[in-house]
Amino acid sequence: DYHRLSLGLLTYALPVVLVLNILPKFMGVITNGASRWLQFGPMSIQPSELAKYFVVAFAACLLALPNKNSDEDFKRYCLVLFVGAAFTGTVLLLQSNLSTAAIIFFITIILIAVSGLKLAAWLFPFVTGLIVGGAAIFGVDYRRARVLGFLNP
């Protein structure tokens, strides 16, 4: 239940989760050519999975606060977008993990949309994200081949 989560605790956890998502680039275990995992003794974790849960909890806590469509609400909305974009960009650029980056992006947009904000407030970031996502897909050969292979087996 996100109501039990402390926004202060999540704010302190933000840099920890972000650093965990940066670490695989420098000290990650390479599996199938991708360095997305951190090894801790016999256990390994994929920090981008933690990022998904963190973005959901952080966005839910911020967007559940009162004052819908006020200046204060708009600041919270911008913070949610910034956190979502930070994790999406980190996972996409450092881990080369477009699928997880897309999930984090869509989770962020869906939470903003269902929070009750006006369409104009989240439509621009949504369209921008689709354009950036399209560029990420079609700008790299192996991603383009995967998507085109999926669309035309």
Coordinates of C-alpha atoms in Angstrom, one line a residue:
D1 CA 0.0 0.0 0.0
Y2 CA 1.7 3.2 -1.2
H3 CA -0.2 5.2 1.5
R4 CA 2.1 3.6 4.1
L5 CA 5.3 4.7 2.3
S6 CA 7.0 7.7 3.5
L7 CA 7.7 10.3 0.9
G8 CA 10.8 11.3 2.9
L9 CA 12.1 7.7 2.8
L10 CA 11.5 7.4 -0.9
T11 CA 13.3 10.7 -1.4
Y12 CA 16.4 9.4 0.4
A13 CA 16.1 6.1 -1.5
L14 CA 16.2 8.0 -4.9
P15 CA 20.0 8.5 -5.2
V16 CA 20.6 4.9 -3.9
V17 CA 18.4 3.4 -6.5
L18 CA 19.8 5.6 -9.2
V19 CA 23.4 4.7 -8.3
L20 CA 22.5 1.0 -8.3
N21 CA 21.3 1.5 -11.9
I22 CA 24.6 3.2 -12.8
L23 CA 26.8 0.5 -11.2
P24 CA 26.3 -2.3 -13.8
K25 CA 28.0 -0.1 -16.4
F26 CA 31.2 -0.2 -14.3
M27 CA 31.1 -3.3 -12.2
G28 CA 28.3 -5.4 -13.7
V29 CA 28.3 -9.0 -14.6
I30 CA 28.2 -9.6 -18.4
T31 CA 25.4 -12.0 -19.3
N32 CA 24.6 -12.6 -23.0
G33 CA 26.7 -9.6 -24.0
A34 CA 24.8 -7.2 -21.7
S35 CA 26.1 -5.8 -18.4
R36 CA 22.8 -5.3 -16.5
W37 CA 23.4 -7.4 -13.4
L38 CA 25.2 -6.8 -10.1
Q39 CA 26.7 -9.9 -8.4
F40 CA 26.5 -10.1 -4.6
G41 CA 28.1 -13.4 -3.6
P42 CA 25.8 -16.2 -4.9
M43 CA 23.0 -13.7 -5.6
S44 CA 22.7 -11.3 -8.6
I45 CA 20.2 -8.5 -9.1
Q46 CA 19.1 -6.4 -12.1
P47 CA 18.9 -2.9 -10.7
S48 CA 16.5 -1.8 -13.4
E49 CA 13.9 -4.1 -11.9
L50 CA 14.2 -2.1 -8.6
A51 CA 13.8 1.1 -10.6
K52 CA 10.4 0.0 -11.9
Y53 CA 9.0 -0.5 -8.4
F54 CA 10.7 2.7 -7.1
V55 CA 9.2 4.9 -9.9
V56 CA 5.7 3.5 -9.2
A57 CA 6.0 4.1 -5.5
F58 CA 7.6 7.5 -5.8
A59 CA 5.1 8.7 -8.4
A60 CA 2.1 7.3 -6.5
C61 CA 3.2 9.1 -3.3
L62 CA 3.7 12.4 -5.0
L63 CA 0.6 12.3 -7.2
A64 CA -1.7 11.1 -4.3
L65 CA -1.2 14.4 -2.5
P66 CA -4.1 16.9 -2.5
N67 CA -4.3 20.2 -4.6
K68 CA -5.0 18.8 -8.0
N69 CA -4.3 21.1 -10.9
S70 CA -2.7 23.8 -8.7
D71 CA 0.8 25.3 -9.0
E72 CA 2.0 23.0 -6.2
D73 CA 0.5 20.0 -8.1
F74 CA 2.3 21.1 -11.3
K75 CA 5.6 21.1 -9.4
R76 CA 5.0 17.6 -8.2
Y77 CA 4.1 16.5 -11.7
C78 CA 7.4 17.9 -13.0
L79 CA 9.3 16.1 -10.2
V80 CA 7.5 12.8 -11.2
L81 CA 8.4 13.4 -14.8
F82 CA 12.0 14.2 -13.9
V83 CA 12.4 11.0 -11.8
G84 CA 10.8 8.9 -14.5
A85 CA 13.0 10.5 -17.2
A86 CA 16.1 10.1 -15.0
F87 CA 15.5 6.3 -14.6
T88 CA 14.4 5.8 -18.2
G89 CA 17.5 7.6 -19.5
T90 CA 19.8 5.8 -17.1
V91 CA 18.5 2.4 -18.0
L92 CA 18.4 3.1 -21.7
L93 CA 21.8 4.8 -22.0
L94 CA 23.9 3.0 -19.5
Q95 CA 22.4 -0.5 -19.6
S96 CA 21.2 -0.4 -23.2
N97 CA 17.9 -1.9 -22.0
L98 CA 15.1 -0.3 -24.1
S99 CA 12.3 -2.6 -23.0
T100 CA 12.8 -1.7 -19.3
A101 CA 13.2 2.0 -20.2
A102 CA 9.9 1.8 -22.1
I103 CA 8.1 0.2 -19.2
I104 CA 9.4 2.9 -16.8
F105 CA 8.4 5.6 -19.3
F106 CA 4.8 4.2 -19.7
I107 CA 4.4 3.6 -16.0
T108 CA 5.3 7.2 -15.3
I109 CA 2.9 8.5 -18.0
I110 CA 0.0 6.3 -17.0
L111 CA 0.3 7.3 -13.3
I112 CA 0.3 11.0 -14.3
A113 CA -2.7 10.4 -16.5
V114 CA -4.8 8.6 -13.9
S115 CA -3.8 11.1 -11.2
G116 CA -6.4 13.5 -12.6
L117 CA -4.2 16.0 -14.3
K118 CA -5.5 17.7 -17.4
L119 CA -4.6 16.1 -20.7
A120 CA -2.6 19.1 -21.8
A121 CA -0.3 18.6 -18.8
W122 CA 1.0 15.1 -19.8
L123 CA 0.3 14.9 -23.5
F124 CA 3.5 16.8 -24.5
P125 CA 5.9 14.6 -22.4
F126 CA 4.1 11.5 -23.8
V127 CA 4.5 12.6 -27.4
T128 CA 8.1 13.6 -26.7
G129 CA 8.8 10.2 -25.1
L130 CA 7.4 8.4 -28.1
I131 CA 9.6 10.4 -30.5
V132 CA 12.7 9.7 -28.3
G133 CA 11.7 6.1 -28.1
G134 CA 11.3 5.8 -31.8
A135 CA 14.7 7.4 -32.3
A136 CA 16.2 4.9 -29.8
I137 CA 14.7 2.0 -31.7
F138 CA 15.4 3.1 -35.3
G139 CA 18.7 4.7 -34.5
V140 CA 20.4 1.4 -33.5
D141 CA 20.6 -1.5 -36.0
Y142 CA 19.9 -4.4 -33.7
R143 CA 16.9 -2.7 -32.1
R144 CA 15.4 -1.8 -35.5
A145 CA 15.9 -5.5 -36.7
R146 CA 14.2 -6.8 -33.5
V147 CA 11.2 -4.5 -33.9
L148 CA 10.8 -5.1 -37.6
G149 CA 11.2 -8.8 -37.1
F150 CA 8.5 -8.7 -34.4
L151 CA 6.1 -6.7 -36.7
N152 CA 6.8 -8.9 -39.8
P153 CA 7.8 -12.4 -38.7

